[in-house]
PDB file of C-alpha atoms in Angstrom:
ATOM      1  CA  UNK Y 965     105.570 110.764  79.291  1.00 92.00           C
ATOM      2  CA  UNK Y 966     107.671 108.026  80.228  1.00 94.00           C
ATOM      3  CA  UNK Y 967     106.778 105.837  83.287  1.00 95.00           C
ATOM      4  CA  UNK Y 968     107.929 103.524  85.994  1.00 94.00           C
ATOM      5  CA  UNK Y 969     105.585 101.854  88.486  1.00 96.00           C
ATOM      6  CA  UNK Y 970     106.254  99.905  91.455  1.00 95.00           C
ATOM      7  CA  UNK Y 971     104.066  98.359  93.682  1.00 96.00           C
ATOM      8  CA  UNK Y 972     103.825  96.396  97.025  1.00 94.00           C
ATOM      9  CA  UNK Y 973     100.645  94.889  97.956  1.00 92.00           C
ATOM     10  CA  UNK Y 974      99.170  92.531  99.909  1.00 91.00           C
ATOM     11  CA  UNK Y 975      98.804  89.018  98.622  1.00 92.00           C
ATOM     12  CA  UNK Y 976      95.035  89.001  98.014  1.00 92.00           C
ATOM     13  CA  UNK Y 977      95.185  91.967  95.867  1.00 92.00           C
ATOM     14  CA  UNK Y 978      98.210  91.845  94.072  1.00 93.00           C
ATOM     15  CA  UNK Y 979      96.762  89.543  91.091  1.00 93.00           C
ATOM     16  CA  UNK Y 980      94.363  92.576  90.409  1.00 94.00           C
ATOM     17  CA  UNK Y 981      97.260  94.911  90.549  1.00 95.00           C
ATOM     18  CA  UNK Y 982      98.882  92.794  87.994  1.00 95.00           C
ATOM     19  CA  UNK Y 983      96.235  92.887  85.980  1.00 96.00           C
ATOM     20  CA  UNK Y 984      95.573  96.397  85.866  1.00 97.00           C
ATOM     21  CA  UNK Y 985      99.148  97.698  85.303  1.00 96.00           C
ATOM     22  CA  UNK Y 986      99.538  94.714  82.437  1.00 96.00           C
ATOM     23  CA  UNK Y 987      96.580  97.032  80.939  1.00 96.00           C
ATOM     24  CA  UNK Y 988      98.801 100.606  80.394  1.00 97.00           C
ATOM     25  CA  UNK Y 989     102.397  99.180  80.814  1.00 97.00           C
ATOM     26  CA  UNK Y 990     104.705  96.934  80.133  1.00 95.00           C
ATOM     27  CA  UNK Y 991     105.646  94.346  82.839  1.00 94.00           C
ATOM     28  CA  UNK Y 992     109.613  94.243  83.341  1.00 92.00           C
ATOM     29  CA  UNK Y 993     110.150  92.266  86.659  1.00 89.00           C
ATOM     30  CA  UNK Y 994     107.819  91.172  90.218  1.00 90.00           C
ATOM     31  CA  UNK Y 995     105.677  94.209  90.882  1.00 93.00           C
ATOM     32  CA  UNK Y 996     107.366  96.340  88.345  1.00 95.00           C
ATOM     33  CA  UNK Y 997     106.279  98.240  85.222  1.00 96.00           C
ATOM     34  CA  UNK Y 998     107.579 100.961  82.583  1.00 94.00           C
ATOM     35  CA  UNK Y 999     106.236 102.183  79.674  1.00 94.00           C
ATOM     36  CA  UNK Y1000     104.615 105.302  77.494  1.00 94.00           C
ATOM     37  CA  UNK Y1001     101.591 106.579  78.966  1.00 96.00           C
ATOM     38  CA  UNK Y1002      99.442 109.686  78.779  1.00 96.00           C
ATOM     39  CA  UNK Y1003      98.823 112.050  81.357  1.00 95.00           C
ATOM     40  CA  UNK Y1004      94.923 110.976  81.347  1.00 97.00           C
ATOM     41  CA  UNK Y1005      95.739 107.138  80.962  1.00 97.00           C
ATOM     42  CA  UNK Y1006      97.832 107.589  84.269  1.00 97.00           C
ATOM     43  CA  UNK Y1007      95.001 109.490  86.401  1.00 97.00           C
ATOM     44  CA  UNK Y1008      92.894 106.703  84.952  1.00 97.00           C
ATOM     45  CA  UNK Y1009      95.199 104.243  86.266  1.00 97.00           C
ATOM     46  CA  UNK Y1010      96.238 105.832  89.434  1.00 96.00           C
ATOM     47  CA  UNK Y1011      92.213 106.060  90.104  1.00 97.00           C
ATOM     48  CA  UNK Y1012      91.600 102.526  89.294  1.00 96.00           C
ATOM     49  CA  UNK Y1013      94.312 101.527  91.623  1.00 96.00           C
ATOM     50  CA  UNK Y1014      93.123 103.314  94.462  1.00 95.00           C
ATOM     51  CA  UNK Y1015      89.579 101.173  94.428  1.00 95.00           C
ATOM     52  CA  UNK Y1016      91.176  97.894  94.984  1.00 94.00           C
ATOM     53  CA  UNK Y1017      94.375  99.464  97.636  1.00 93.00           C
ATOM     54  CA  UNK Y1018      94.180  99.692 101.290  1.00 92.00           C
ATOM     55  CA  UNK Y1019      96.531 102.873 101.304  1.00 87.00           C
ATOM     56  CA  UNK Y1020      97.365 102.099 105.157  1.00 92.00           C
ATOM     57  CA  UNK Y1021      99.580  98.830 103.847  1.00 93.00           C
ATOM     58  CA  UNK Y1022      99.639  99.297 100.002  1.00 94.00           C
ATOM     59  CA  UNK Y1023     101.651 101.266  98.294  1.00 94.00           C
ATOM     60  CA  UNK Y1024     102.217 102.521  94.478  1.00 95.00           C
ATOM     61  CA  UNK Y1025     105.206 104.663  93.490  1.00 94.00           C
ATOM     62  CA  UNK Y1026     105.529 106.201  90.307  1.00 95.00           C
ATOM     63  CA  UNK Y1027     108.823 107.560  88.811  1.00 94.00           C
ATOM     64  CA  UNK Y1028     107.857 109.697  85.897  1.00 93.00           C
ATOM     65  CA  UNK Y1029     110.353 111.358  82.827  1.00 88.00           C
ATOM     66  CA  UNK Y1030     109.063 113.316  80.020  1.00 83.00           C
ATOM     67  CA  UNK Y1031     110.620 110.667  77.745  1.00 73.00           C
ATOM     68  CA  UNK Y1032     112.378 107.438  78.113  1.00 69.00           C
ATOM     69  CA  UNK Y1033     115.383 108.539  76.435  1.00 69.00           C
ATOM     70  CA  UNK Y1034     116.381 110.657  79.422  1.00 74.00           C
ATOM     71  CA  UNK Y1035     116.511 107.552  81.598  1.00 76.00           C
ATOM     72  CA  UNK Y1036     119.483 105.553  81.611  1.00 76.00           C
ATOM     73  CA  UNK Y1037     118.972 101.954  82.143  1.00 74.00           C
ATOM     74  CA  UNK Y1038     120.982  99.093  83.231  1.00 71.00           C
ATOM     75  CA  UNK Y1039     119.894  95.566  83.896  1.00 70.00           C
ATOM     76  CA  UNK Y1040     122.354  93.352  86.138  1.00 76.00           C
ATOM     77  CA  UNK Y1041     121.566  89.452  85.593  1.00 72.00           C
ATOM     78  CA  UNK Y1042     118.521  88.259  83.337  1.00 70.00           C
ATOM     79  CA  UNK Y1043     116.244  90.647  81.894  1.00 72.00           C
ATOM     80  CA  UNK Y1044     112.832  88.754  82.935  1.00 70.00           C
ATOM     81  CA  UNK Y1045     110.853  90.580  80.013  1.00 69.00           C
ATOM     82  CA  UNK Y1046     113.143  91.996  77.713  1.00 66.00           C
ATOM     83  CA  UNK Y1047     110.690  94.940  75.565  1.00 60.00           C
ATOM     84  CA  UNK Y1048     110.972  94.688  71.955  1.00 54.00           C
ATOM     85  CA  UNK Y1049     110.179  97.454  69.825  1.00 49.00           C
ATOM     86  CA  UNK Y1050     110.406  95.692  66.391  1.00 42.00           C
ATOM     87  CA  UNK Y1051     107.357  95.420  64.887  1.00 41.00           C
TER      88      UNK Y1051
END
């Protein structure tokens, strides 16, 4: 499946946040990912980011597709990480 992640946390835990996303997906802009991922790699993820939230004030919202073809995207402005997919 085809996934994008946004998150808003507080300061002292969004380097860990960071981090752990940087693990599955790829980082497009502040607090933002997309990427491939399996089902199991995202209930992994979604379980490690529950240790390290405080779900009163964090938040992490997941957009899913079957596949990233289906998505249209359109980037106003700079492209902070631009994805390449040659090899």
């Amino acid at each position: 499946m085809y996934v994008i992640l946004v998150y808003d946390m507080d300061k002292r835990r969004v380097g860990k946040m960071l981090k752990l996303c940087r693990q599955y997906l790829n980082w497009i802009q502040n607090s933002v990912f997309e990427g491939a991922i399996t089902e199991v790699k995202l209930k992994e993820l979604i379980a490690e980011a529950k240790l390290m939230m405080d779900e009163e004030t964090d938040s992490l919202i997941i957009f899913k597709s079957r596949e990233e073809h289906w998505l249209e995207k359109e980037v106003v402005g700079r492209e902070k990480n631009e994805l390449d997919n040659l090899l």
